[in-house]
């Protein structure tokens, strides 16, 4: 198959947007990459000379592909072993910018992604396209094949549900990172009281091992148990794991923490921060979901502990 330089340039101009839309819809980097690749194949096979807006054309294709994929993904997640978490999103092109950004990017936070899982595929697509990417209801109407008035009502319902389950809080990148460091310091010191002070009254722990790594099988809702759990995890790591490291890096729009043993990422931790407290901790343990950290190497800040 042959294609022109203009076709390649038009697609590459919007690749980042397409990947961002697909990830937010699917919660999986690998699935998002598949959708973007399929969009590329359709783009090279289309009469692109007749396309007035490559961006709109590509966005429509990716959105519809994602809608189809979401239906099968729901079945797969119902059969998932233990707690399912969205795959960590390491956006290399945006990582450095996000490090210096004033606010964390809540649109890719794990907490929001979990709320979006509760929406129907079309509600999720409409919400993201309008609330995150700023598309008009007319654009969404063309993509979803529904009247604009119906799309407006659907997005409104989705917005209310998202706000009821995940109220919007403004957290700066610096505040988020400072809280993460305090959390790590308290775990290292084995101090329960300072750690409990960092946790909200209704703090939760979500741990995803996917049946391939040890993980807490269900969501924990007791902050005392959560605090003791992390103190023990870090204490055991410091005492027995050769080459145990902790590394602060950026993923899902905010600072996160990698736990590394002998150069291999074994856990990626991220926090949901509200009112200066940790409301939820998300622990990715499934090795399939840690592959991007291996591919991209260390983050912008490196802390080492142990041998």
PDB file of C-alpha atoms in Angstrom:
ATOM      1  CA  UNK A   1       0.000   0.000   0.000  1.00  0.00           C
ATOM      2  CA  UNK A   2       1.304   3.444  -0.888  1.00  0.00           C
ATOM      3  CA  UNK A   3       0.422   6.694   0.805  1.00  0.00           C
ATOM      4  CA  UNK A   4       1.456  10.300   0.418  1.00  0.00           C
ATOM      5  CA  UNK A   5       3.574  12.468   2.679  1.00  0.00           C
ATOM      6  CA  UNK A   6       0.511  14.614   3.319  1.00  0.00           C
ATOM      7  CA  UNK A   7      -1.421  11.587   4.563  1.00  0.00           C
ATOM      8  CA  UNK A   8       1.382  10.703   6.964  1.00  0.00           C
ATOM      9  CA  UNK A   9       1.750  14.309   8.155  1.00  0.00           C
ATOM     10  CA  UNK A  10      -1.985  14.723   8.742  1.00  0.00           C
ATOM     11  CA  UNK A  11      -2.171  11.520  10.757  1.00  0.00           C
ATOM     12  CA  UNK A  12       0.950  12.188  12.828  1.00  0.00           C
ATOM     13  CA  UNK A  13      -0.329  15.669  13.667  1.00  0.00           C
ATOM     14  CA  UNK A  14      -3.291  14.107  15.475  1.00  0.00           C
ATOM     15  CA  UNK A  15      -1.748  10.862  16.768  1.00  0.00           C
ATOM     16  CA  UNK A  16      -1.326  12.186  20.315  1.00  0.00           C
ATOM     17  CA  UNK A  17      -4.951  13.338  20.468  1.00  0.00           C
ATOM     18  CA  UNK A  18      -6.230  10.024  19.110  1.00  0.00           C
ATOM     19  CA  UNK A  19      -4.183   8.027  21.615  1.00  0.00           C
ATOM     20  CA  UNK A  20      -5.380  10.238  24.472  1.00  0.00           C
ATOM     21  CA  UNK A  21      -9.031   9.842  23.482  1.00  0.00           C
ATOM     22  CA  UNK A  22      -8.687   6.075  23.020  1.00  0.00           C
ATOM     23  CA  UNK A  23      -6.924   5.578  26.367  1.00  0.00           C
ATOM     24  CA  UNK A  24      -9.525   7.559  28.284  1.00  0.00           C
ATOM     25  CA  UNK A  25     -12.278   5.542  26.651  1.00  0.00           C
ATOM     26  CA  UNK A  26     -10.684   2.133  27.171  1.00  0.00           C
ATOM     27  CA  UNK A  27      -8.397   2.409  30.202  1.00  0.00           C
ATOM     28  CA  UNK A  28      -5.804   0.342  28.347  1.00  0.00           C
ATOM     29  CA  UNK A  29      -2.707   1.635  26.582  1.00  0.00           C
ATOM     30  CA  UNK A  30      -2.348  -1.491  24.454  1.00  0.00           C
ATOM     31  CA  UNK A  31      -5.995  -1.321  23.340  1.00  0.00           C
ATOM     32  CA  UNK A  32      -5.632   2.395  22.630  1.00  0.00           C
ATOM     33  CA  UNK A  33      -2.593   1.704  20.458  1.00  0.00           C
ATOM     34  CA  UNK A  34      -4.569  -0.945  18.579  1.00  0.00           C
ATOM     35  CA  UNK A  35      -7.388   1.529  17.890  1.00  0.00           C
ATOM     36  CA  UNK A  36      -4.970   4.173  16.616  1.00  0.00           C
ATOM     37  CA  UNK A  37      -3.248   1.619  14.391  1.00  0.00           C
ATOM     38  CA  UNK A  38      -6.595   0.526  12.961  1.00  0.00           C
ATOM     39  CA  UNK A  39      -7.474   4.183  12.322  1.00  0.00           C
ATOM     40  CA  UNK A  40      -4.183   4.546  10.436  1.00  0.00           C
ATOM     41  CA  UNK A  41      -5.023   1.582   8.211  1.00  0.00           C
ATOM     42  CA  UNK A  42      -8.434   3.047   7.438  1.00  0.00           C
ATOM     43  CA  UNK A  43      -6.898   6.465   6.809  1.00  0.00           C
ATOM     44  CA  UNK A  44      -4.429   5.116   4.259  1.00  0.00           C
ATOM     45  CA  UNK A  45      -7.251   3.227   2.542  1.00  0.00           C
ATOM     46  CA  UNK A  46      -9.585   6.213   2.309  1.00  0.00           C
ATOM     47  CA  UNK A  47      -9.871   8.930  -0.318  1.00  0.00           C
ATOM     48  CA  UNK A  48      -8.329  11.503   1.981  1.00  0.00           C
ATOM     49  CA  UNK A  49      -8.311  14.167  -0.719  1.00  0.00           C
ATOM     50  CA  UNK A  50     -12.067  14.446  -0.163  1.00  0.00           C
ATOM     51  CA  UNK A  51     -11.766  14.752   3.630  1.00  0.00           C
ATOM     52  CA  UNK A  52     -12.385  18.351   4.736  1.00  0.00           C
ATOM     53  CA  UNK A  53     -11.158  17.861   8.299  1.00  0.00           C
ATOM     54  CA  UNK A  54      -8.659  15.042   8.918  1.00  0.00           C
ATOM     55  CA  UNK A  55      -8.961  15.660  12.659  1.00  0.00           C
ATOM     56  CA  UNK A  56     -12.731  15.146  12.695  1.00  0.00           C
ATOM     57  CA  UNK A  57     -12.517  12.154  10.359  1.00  0.00           C
ATOM     58  CA  UNK A  58      -9.871  10.416  12.456  1.00  0.00           C
ATOM     59  CA  UNK A  59     -11.558  11.258  15.744  1.00  0.00           C
ATOM     60  CA  UNK A  60     -14.822   9.799  14.483  1.00  0.00           C
ATOM     61  CA  UNK A  61     -13.126   6.589  13.371  1.00  0.00           C
ATOM     62  CA  UNK A  62     -11.230   6.129  16.652  1.00  0.00           C
ATOM     63  CA  UNK A  63     -14.287   6.923  18.776  1.00  0.00           C
ATOM     64  CA  UNK A  64     -16.438   4.392  16.939  1.00  0.00           C
ATOM     65  CA  UNK A  65     -13.723   1.752  17.141  1.00  0.00           C
ATOM     66  CA  UNK A  66     -13.460   2.372  20.875  1.00  0.00           C
ATOM     67  CA  UNK A  67     -17.231   2.069  21.327  1.00  0.00           C
ATOM     68  CA  UNK A  68     -17.104  -1.386  19.770  1.00  0.00           C
ATOM     69  CA  UNK A  69     -14.090  -2.399  21.855  1.00  0.00           C
ATOM     70  CA  UNK A  70     -15.682  -1.173  25.105  1.00  0.00           C
ATOM     71  CA  UNK A  71     -18.552  -3.612  24.748  1.00  0.00           C
ATOM     72  CA  UNK A  72     -16.228  -6.629  24.674  1.00  0.00           C
ATOM     73  CA  UNK A  73     -13.920  -5.118  27.312  1.00  0.00           C
ATOM     74  CA  UNK A  74     -16.763  -5.052  29.832  1.00  0.00           C
ATOM     75  CA  UNK A  75     -17.167  -8.811  29.517  1.00  0.00           C
ATOM     76  CA  UNK A  76     -13.414  -9.347  29.966  1.00  0.00           C
ATOM     77  CA  UNK A  77     -13.325  -7.183  33.103  1.00  0.00           C
ATOM     78  CA  UNK A  78     -16.203  -9.106  34.655  1.00  0.00           C
ATOM     79  CA  UNK A  79     -13.974 -12.181  34.381  1.00  0.00           C
ATOM     80  CA  UNK A  80     -10.816 -10.404  35.623  1.00  0.00           C
ATOM     81  CA  UNK A  81      -9.049 -11.959  38.615  1.00  0.00           C
ATOM     82  CA  UNK A  82      -9.331  -9.670  41.652  1.00  0.00           C
ATOM     83  CA  UNK A  83      -9.525  -5.883  41.482  1.00  0.00           C
ATOM     84  CA  UNK A  84      -9.212  -4.344  38.010  1.00  0.00           C
ATOM     85  CA  UNK A  85      -7.441  -1.008  37.561  1.00  0.00           C
ATOM     86  CA  UNK A  86      -6.876   0.957  34.351  1.00  0.00           C
ATOM     87  CA  UNK A  87      -3.424   0.460  32.887  1.00  0.00           C
ATOM     88  CA  UNK A  88      -0.998   3.224  33.949  1.00  0.00           C
ATOM     89  CA  UNK A  89      -0.714   5.864  31.249  1.00  0.00           C
ATOM     90  CA  UNK A  90       2.844   7.053  30.664  1.00  0.00           C
ATOM     91  CA  UNK A  91       2.664   9.761  28.015  1.00  0.00           C
ATOM     92  CA  UNK A  92       6.286  10.396  27.055  1.00  0.00           C
ATOM     93  CA  UNK A  93       5.432  13.439  24.924  1.00  0.00           C
ATOM     94  CA  UNK A  94       3.534  15.132  27.766  1.00  0.00           C
ATOM     95  CA  UNK A  95       5.503  13.878  30.759  1.00  0.00           C
ATOM     96  CA  UNK A  96       7.987  16.721  31.004  1.00  0.00           C
ATOM     97  CA  UNK A  97       5.258  19.318  30.476  1.00  0.00           C
ATOM     98  CA  UNK A  98       3.141  17.757  33.214  1.00  0.00           C
ATOM     99  CA  UNK A  99       6.069  17.814  35.633  1.00  0.00           C
ATOM    100  CA  UNK A 100       6.099  21.600  35.448  1.00  0.00           C
ATOM    101  CA  UNK A 101       2.338  22.036  35.156  1.00  0.00           C
ATOM    102  CA  UNK A 102       0.608  23.903  37.963  1.00  0.00           C
ATOM    103  CA  UNK A 103      -2.276  21.414  38.214  1.00  0.00           C
ATOM    104  CA  UNK A 104      -2.380  17.649  37.920  1.00  0.00           C
ATOM    105  CA  UNK A 105      -4.313  16.308  34.931  1.00  0.00           C
ATOM    106  CA  UNK A 106      -7.454  14.871  36.499  1.00  0.00           C
ATOM    107  CA  UNK A 107      -8.756  13.733  33.102  1.00  0.00           C
ATOM    108  CA  UNK A 108      -6.421  10.719  33.211  1.00  0.00           C
ATOM    109  CA  UNK A 109      -6.464  10.098  36.967  1.00  0.00           C
ATOM    110  CA  UNK A 110      -7.088   6.496  37.993  1.00  0.00           C
ATOM    111  CA  UNK A 111      -9.892   7.691  40.284  1.00  0.00           C
ATOM    112  CA  UNK A 112     -11.769   9.326  37.415  1.00  0.00           C
ATOM    113  CA  UNK A 113     -11.121   6.397  35.096  1.00  0.00           C
ATOM    114  CA  UNK A 114     -12.794   4.076  37.599  1.00  0.00           C
ATOM    115  CA  UNK A 115     -15.853   6.318  37.739  1.00  0.00           C
ATOM    116  CA  UNK A 116     -16.005   6.381  33.931  1.00  0.00           C
ATOM    117  CA  UNK A 117     -16.132   2.569  33.987  1.00  0.00           C
ATOM    118  CA  UNK A 118     -19.613   2.875  35.509  1.00  0.00           C
ATOM    119  CA  UNK A 119     -20.958   4.807  32.509  1.00  0.00           C
ATOM    120  CA  UNK A 120     -22.327   3.208  29.370  1.00  0.00           C
ATOM    121  CA  UNK A 121     -19.898   3.252  26.413  1.00  0.00           C
ATOM    122  CA  UNK A 122     -21.812   6.081  24.706  1.00  0.00           C
ATOM    123  CA  UNK A 123     -22.083   8.104  27.921  1.00  0.00           C
ATOM    124  CA  UNK A 124     -18.361   7.734  28.464  1.00  0.00           C
ATOM    125  CA  UNK A 125     -17.549   8.758  24.898  1.00  0.00           C
ATOM    126  CA  UNK A 126     -19.901  11.748  25.007  1.00  0.00           C
ATOM    127  CA  UNK A 127     -18.615  12.910  28.393  1.00  0.00           C
ATOM    128  CA  UNK A 128     -14.972  12.710  27.345  1.00  0.00           C
ATOM    129  CA  UNK A 129     -15.475  14.341  23.960  1.00  0.00           C
ATOM    130  CA  UNK A 130     -17.411  17.270  25.445  1.00  0.00           C
ATOM    131  CA  UNK A 131     -16.017  17.736  28.953  1.00  0.00           C
ATOM    132  CA  UNK A 132     -12.362  16.852  28.329  1.00  0.00           C
ATOM    133  CA  UNK A 133     -11.752  17.572  24.634  1.00  0.00           C
ATOM    134  CA  UNK A 134     -14.241  20.419  24.177  1.00  0.00           C
ATOM    135  CA  UNK A 135     -16.190  19.081  21.215  1.00  0.00           C
ATOM    136  CA  UNK A 136     -19.632  20.468  20.441  1.00  0.00           C
ATOM    137  CA  UNK A 137     -22.805  18.440  20.735  1.00  0.00           C
ATOM    138  CA  UNK A 138     -23.073  18.634  16.943  1.00  0.00           C
ATOM    139  CA  UNK A 139     -19.659  16.976  16.611  1.00  0.00           C
ATOM    140  CA  UNK A 140     -20.655  14.322  19.141  1.00  0.00           C
ATOM    141  CA  UNK A 141     -23.912  13.795  17.263  1.00  0.00           C
ATOM    142  CA  UNK A 142     -21.961  13.007  14.087  1.00  0.00           C
ATOM    143  CA  UNK A 143     -19.639  10.618  15.918  1.00  0.00           C
ATOM    144  CA  UNK A 144     -22.304   8.722  17.855  1.00  0.00           C
ATOM    145  CA  UNK A 145     -25.009   8.902  15.210  1.00  0.00           C
ATOM    146  CA  UNK A 146     -27.532  10.405  17.651  1.00  0.00           C
ATOM    147  CA  UNK A 147     -29.456  13.712  17.569  1.00  0.00           C
ATOM    148  CA  UNK A 148     -27.530  16.587  19.169  1.00  0.00           C
ATOM    149  CA  UNK A 149     -30.334  17.134  21.723  1.00  0.00           C
ATOM    150  CA  UNK A 150     -30.053  13.512  22.850  1.00  0.00           C
ATOM    151  CA  UNK A 151     -26.281  13.866  23.141  1.00  0.00           C
ATOM    152  CA  UNK A 152     -26.701  16.977  25.291  1.00  0.00           C
ATOM    153  CA  UNK A 153     -29.007  15.128  27.716  1.00  0.00           C
ATOM    154  CA  UNK A 154     -26.736  12.090  27.768  1.00  0.00           C
ATOM    155  CA  UNK A 155     -23.622  14.156  28.545  1.00  0.00           C
ATOM    156  CA  UNK A 156     -25.525  16.062  31.225  1.00  0.00           C
ATOM    157  CA  UNK A 157     -26.499  12.800  32.951  1.00  0.00           C
ATOM    158  CA  UNK A 158     -22.941  11.513  32.711  1.00  0.00           C
ATOM    159  CA  UNK A 159     -21.553  14.775  34.107  1.00  0.00           C
ATOM    160  CA  UNK A 160     -23.834  14.655  37.123  1.00  0.00           C
ATOM    161  CA  UNK A 161     -22.927  11.059  37.854  1.00  0.00           C
ATOM    162  CA  UNK A 162     -19.212  11.750  37.564  1.00  0.00           C
ATOM    163  CA  UNK A 163     -19.446  14.787  39.856  1.00  0.00           C
ATOM    164  CA  UNK A 164     -21.468  12.872  42.446  1.00  0.00           C
ATOM    165  CA  UNK A 165     -18.876  10.092  42.624  1.00  0.00           C
ATOM    166  CA  UNK A 166     -15.696  12.073  41.943  1.00  0.00           C
ATOM    167  CA  UNK A 167     -16.073  15.713  43.079  1.00  0.00           C
ATOM    168  CA  UNK A 168     -13.596  18.049  41.429  1.00  0.00           C
ATOM    169  CA  UNK A 169     -10.687  19.117  43.606  1.00  0.00           C
ATOM    170  CA  UNK A 170      -7.839  21.352  42.572  1.00  0.00           C
ATOM    171  CA  UNK A 171      -4.475  19.843  43.483  1.00  0.00           C
ATOM    172  CA  UNK A 172      -1.182  21.252  42.291  1.00  0.00           C
ATOM    173  CA  UNK A 173       1.545  18.984  40.993  1.00  0.00           C
ATOM    174  CA  UNK A 174       3.820  20.160  43.830  1.00  0.00           C
ATOM    175  CA  UNK A 175       1.229  19.461  46.550  1.00  0.00           C
ATOM    176  CA  UNK A 176       0.599  16.010  45.123  1.00  0.00           C
ATOM    177  CA  UNK A 177       4.309  15.185  45.051  1.00  0.00           C
ATOM    178  CA  UNK A 178       4.923  16.508  48.569  1.00  0.00           C
ATOM    179  CA  UNK A 179       2.119  14.328  49.937  1.00  0.00           C
ATOM    180  CA  UNK A 180       3.540  11.345  48.084  1.00  0.00           C
ATOM    181  CA  UNK A 181       6.980  11.951  49.630  1.00  0.00           C
ATOM    182  CA  UNK A 182       5.494  12.284  53.128  1.00  0.00           C
ATOM    183  CA  UNK A 183       3.662   9.003  52.566  1.00  0.00           C
ATOM    184  CA  UNK A 184       6.898   7.310  51.507  1.00  0.00           C
ATOM    185  CA  UNK A 185       8.890   8.780  54.417  1.00  0.00           C
ATOM    186  CA  UNK A 186       6.294   7.596  56.952  1.00  0.00           C
ATOM    187  CA  UNK A 187       6.347   4.088  55.461  1.00  0.00           C
ATOM    188  CA  UNK A 188      10.148   3.981  55.561  1.00  0.00           C
ATOM    189  CA  UNK A 189      10.230   5.123  59.179  1.00  0.00           C
ATOM    190  CA  UNK A 190       7.571   2.595  60.158  1.00  0.00           C
ATOM    191  CA  UNK A 191       5.550   5.368  61.806  1.00  0.00           C
ATOM    192  CA  UNK A 192       1.834   4.646  61.866  1.00  0.00           C
ATOM    193  CA  UNK A 193       0.576   7.919  63.341  1.00  0.00           C
ATOM    194  CA  UNK A 194       2.167  10.208  60.715  1.00  0.00           C
ATOM    195  CA  UNK A 195       0.900   7.846  58.025  1.00  0.00           C
ATOM    196  CA  UNK A 196      -2.627   7.835  59.458  1.00  0.00           C
ATOM    197  CA  UNK A 197      -2.553  11.646  59.485  1.00  0.00           C
ATOM    198  CA  UNK A 198      -2.031  11.586  55.713  1.00  0.00           C
ATOM    199  CA  UNK A 199      -4.996   9.298  55.063  1.00  0.00           C
ATOM    200  CA  UNK A 200      -8.575  10.510  54.796  1.00  0.00           C
ATOM    201  CA  UNK A 201     -11.170   9.032  57.150  1.00  0.00           C
ATOM    202  CA  UNK A 202     -12.609   6.913  54.322  1.00  0.00           C
ATOM    203  CA  UNK A 203      -9.352   6.093  52.546  1.00  0.00           C
ATOM    204  CA  UNK A 204      -9.306   3.013  50.320  1.00  0.00           C
ATOM    205  CA  UNK A 205      -6.658   0.755  48.805  1.00  0.00           C
ATOM    206  CA  UNK A 206      -7.142  -0.805  45.370  1.00  0.00           C
ATOM    207  CA  UNK A 207      -4.566  -3.426  44.362  1.00  0.00           C
ATOM    208  CA  UNK A 208      -4.442  -5.033  40.908  1.00  0.00           C
ATOM    209  CA  UNK A 209      -2.334  -8.171  40.507  1.00  0.00           C
ATOM    210  CA  UNK A 210      -4.394  -9.734  37.729  1.00  0.00           C
ATOM    211  CA  UNK A 211      -3.651 -13.193  39.097  1.00  0.00           C
ATOM    212  CA  UNK A 212      -0.014 -12.750  38.043  1.00  0.00           C
ATOM    213  CA  UNK A 213       1.370 -11.016  41.143  1.00  0.00           C
ATOM    214  CA  UNK A 214       0.396 -10.987  44.795  1.00  0.00           C
ATOM    215  CA  UNK A 215      -2.183  -8.315  45.578  1.00  0.00           C
ATOM    216  CA  UNK A 216      -4.903  -7.496  48.080  1.00  0.00           C
ATOM    217  CA  UNK A 217      -7.876  -9.416  46.623  1.00  0.00           C
ATOM    218  CA  UNK A 218     -10.542  -6.842  47.483  1.00  0.00           C
ATOM    219  CA  UNK A 219     -10.661  -3.098  48.013  1.00  0.00           C
ATOM    220  CA  UNK A 220      -9.598  -2.213  51.571  1.00  0.00           C
ATOM    221  CA  UNK A 221     -11.691   0.414  53.371  1.00  0.00           C
ATOM    222  CA  UNK A 222     -10.006   0.493  56.813  1.00  0.00           C
ATOM    223  CA  UNK A 223      -7.318   3.180  56.991  1.00  0.00           C
ATOM    224  CA  UNK A 224      -5.655   1.560  60.029  1.00  0.00           C
ATOM    225  CA  UNK A 225      -5.273  -1.678  58.098  1.00  0.00           C
ATOM    226  CA  UNK A 226      -4.031   0.255  55.053  1.00  0.00           C
ATOM    227  CA  UNK A 227      -1.390   2.096  57.093  1.00  0.00           C
ATOM    228  CA  UNK A 228      -0.091  -1.100  58.721  1.00  0.00           C
ATOM    229  CA  UNK A 229      -0.059  -2.832  55.340  1.00  0.00           C
ATOM    230  CA  UNK A 230       2.210  -0.223  53.727  1.00  0.00           C
ATOM    231  CA  UNK A 231       4.542   0.045  56.705  1.00  0.00           C
ATOM    232  CA  UNK A 232       5.038  -3.728  56.510  1.00  0.00           C
ATOM    233  CA  UNK A 233       5.492  -3.713  52.721  1.00  0.00           C
ATOM    234  CA  UNK A 234       8.249  -1.098  52.823  1.00  0.00           C
ATOM    235  CA  UNK A 235       9.866  -2.598  55.935  1.00  0.00           C
ATOM    236  CA  UNK A 236      10.045  -6.045  54.321  1.00  0.00           C
ATOM    237  CA  UNK A 237      11.336  -4.513  51.113  1.00  0.00           C
ATOM    238  CA  UNK A 238      14.107  -2.649  52.910  1.00  0.00           C
ATOM    239  CA  UNK A 239      15.093  -5.673  54.959  1.00  0.00           C
ATOM    240  CA  UNK A 240      14.997  -8.494  52.453  1.00  0.00           C
ATOM    241  CA  UNK A 241      14.859  -7.367  48.845  1.00  0.00           C
ATOM    242  CA  UNK A 242      18.240  -6.949  47.204  1.00  0.00           C
ATOM    243  CA  UNK A 243      18.283  -3.868  45.015  1.00  0.00           C
ATOM    244  CA  UNK A 244      15.024  -2.474  46.450  1.00  0.00           C
ATOM    245  CA  UNK A 245      14.387   1.044  45.124  1.00  0.00           C
ATOM    246  CA  UNK A 246      11.655   3.639  45.221  1.00  0.00           C
ATOM    247  CA  UNK A 247      11.332   6.052  42.331  1.00  0.00           C
ATOM    248  CA  UNK A 248       9.024   9.023  41.902  1.00  0.00           C
ATOM    249  CA  UNK A 249       7.881   9.471  38.334  1.00  0.00           C
ATOM    250  CA  UNK A 250       4.896  10.885  36.445  1.00  0.00           C
ATOM    251  CA  UNK A 251       2.003   8.866  35.092  1.00  0.00           C
ATOM    252  CA  UNK A 252      -1.725   9.426  34.701  1.00  0.00           C
ATOM    253  CA  UNK A 253      -1.153  13.165  34.894  1.00  0.00           C
ATOM    254  CA  UNK A 254       0.360  13.276  38.394  1.00  0.00           C
ATOM    255  CA  UNK A 255       3.353  12.147  40.465  1.00  0.00           C
ATOM    256  CA  UNK A 256       3.389   8.434  41.218  1.00  0.00           C
ATOM    257  CA  UNK A 257       5.707   6.009  42.938  1.00  0.00           C
ATOM    258  CA  UNK A 258       7.463   2.982  41.490  1.00  0.00           C
ATOM    259  CA  UNK A 259       8.715   0.165  43.695  1.00  0.00           C
ATOM    260  CA  UNK A 260      11.598  -1.574  41.942  1.00  0.00           C
ATOM    261  CA  UNK A 261      13.465  -4.775  42.765  1.00  0.00           C
ATOM    262  CA  UNK A 262      16.721  -5.514  40.925  1.00  0.00           C
ATOM    263  CA  UNK A 263      15.883  -2.952  38.272  1.00  0.00           C
ATOM    264  CA  UNK A 264      12.444  -4.413  37.601  1.00  0.00           C
ATOM    265  CA  UNK A 265       9.281  -2.366  38.395  1.00  0.00           C
ATOM    266  CA  UNK A 266       7.071  -4.507  40.638  1.00  0.00           C
ATOM    267  CA  UNK A 267       4.500  -1.940  41.774  1.00  0.00           C
ATOM    268  CA  UNK A 268       3.245   1.430  40.536  1.00  0.00           C
ATOM    269  CA  UNK A 269       1.435   3.482  43.188  1.00  0.00           C
ATOM    270  CA  UNK A 270      -0.756   6.496  42.542  1.00  0.00           C
ATOM    271  CA  UNK A 271      -2.890   8.576  44.879  1.00  0.00           C
ATOM    272  CA  UNK A 272      -6.257  10.275  44.800  1.00  0.00           C
ATOM    273  CA  UNK A 273      -5.749  13.496  46.754  1.00  0.00           C
ATOM    274  CA  UNK A 274      -8.612  15.631  48.069  1.00  0.00           C
ATOM    275  CA  UNK A 275      -8.461  18.431  50.646  1.00  0.00           C
ATOM    276  CA  UNK A 276      -4.817  17.676  51.369  1.00  0.00           C
ATOM    277  CA  UNK A 277      -5.529  14.053  52.312  1.00  0.00           C
ATOM    278  CA  UNK A 278      -5.013  10.732  50.550  1.00  0.00           C
ATOM    279  CA  UNK A 279      -8.494   9.440  49.741  1.00  0.00           C
ATOM    280  CA  UNK A 280      -7.452   6.419  47.687  1.00  0.00           C
ATOM    281  CA  UNK A 281      -4.273   4.496  46.880  1.00  0.00           C
ATOM    282  CA  UNK A 282      -4.026   2.544  43.637  1.00  0.00           C
ATOM    283  CA  UNK A 283      -1.411  -0.204  43.444  1.00  0.00           C
ATOM    284  CA  UNK A 284      -0.652  -1.720  40.055  1.00  0.00           C
ATOM    285  CA  UNK A 285       1.038  -5.099  40.503  1.00  0.00           C
ATOM    286  CA  UNK A 286       0.039  -6.915  37.317  1.00  0.00           C
ATOM    287  CA  UNK A 287       3.330  -7.138  35.352  1.00  0.00           C
ATOM    288  CA  UNK A 288       1.432  -6.774  32.073  1.00  0.00           C
ATOM    289  CA  UNK A 289       0.422  -3.279  33.177  1.00  0.00           C
ATOM    290  CA  UNK A 290       3.943  -2.237  34.160  1.00  0.00           C
ATOM    291  CA  UNK A 291       5.542  -2.767  30.747  1.00  0.00           C
ATOM    292  CA  UNK A 292       5.582   0.933  29.798  1.00  0.00           C
ATOM    293  CA  UNK A 293       7.742   1.758  32.813  1.00  0.00           C
ATOM    294  CA  UNK A 294      10.252  -0.831  31.647  1.00  0.00           C
ATOM    295  CA  UNK A 295      10.240   0.582  28.116  1.00  0.00           C
ATOM    296  CA  UNK A 296      10.595   4.228  29.154  1.00  0.00           C
ATOM    297  CA  UNK A 297      13.163   3.830  31.924  1.00  0.00           C
ATOM    298  CA  UNK A 298      13.436   6.069  34.939  1.00  0.00           C
ATOM    299  CA  UNK A 299      11.263   9.097  35.638  1.00  0.00           C
ATOM    300  CA  UNK A 300      12.293  12.681  36.278  1.00  0.00           C
ATOM    301  CA  UNK A 301      13.260  12.036  39.903  1.00  0.00           C
ATOM    302  CA  UNK A 302      15.116   9.032  41.250  1.00  0.00           C
ATOM    303  CA  UNK A 303      15.328   7.882  44.846  1.00  0.00           C
ATOM    304  CA  UNK A 304      17.228   4.736  45.839  1.00  0.00           C
ATOM    305  CA  UNK A 305      16.852   2.593  48.927  1.00  0.00           C
ATOM    306  CA  UNK A 306      18.538  -0.639  49.867  1.00  0.00           C
ATOM    307  CA  UNK A 307      21.295  -2.685  48.255  1.00  0.00           C
TER     308      UNK A 307
END
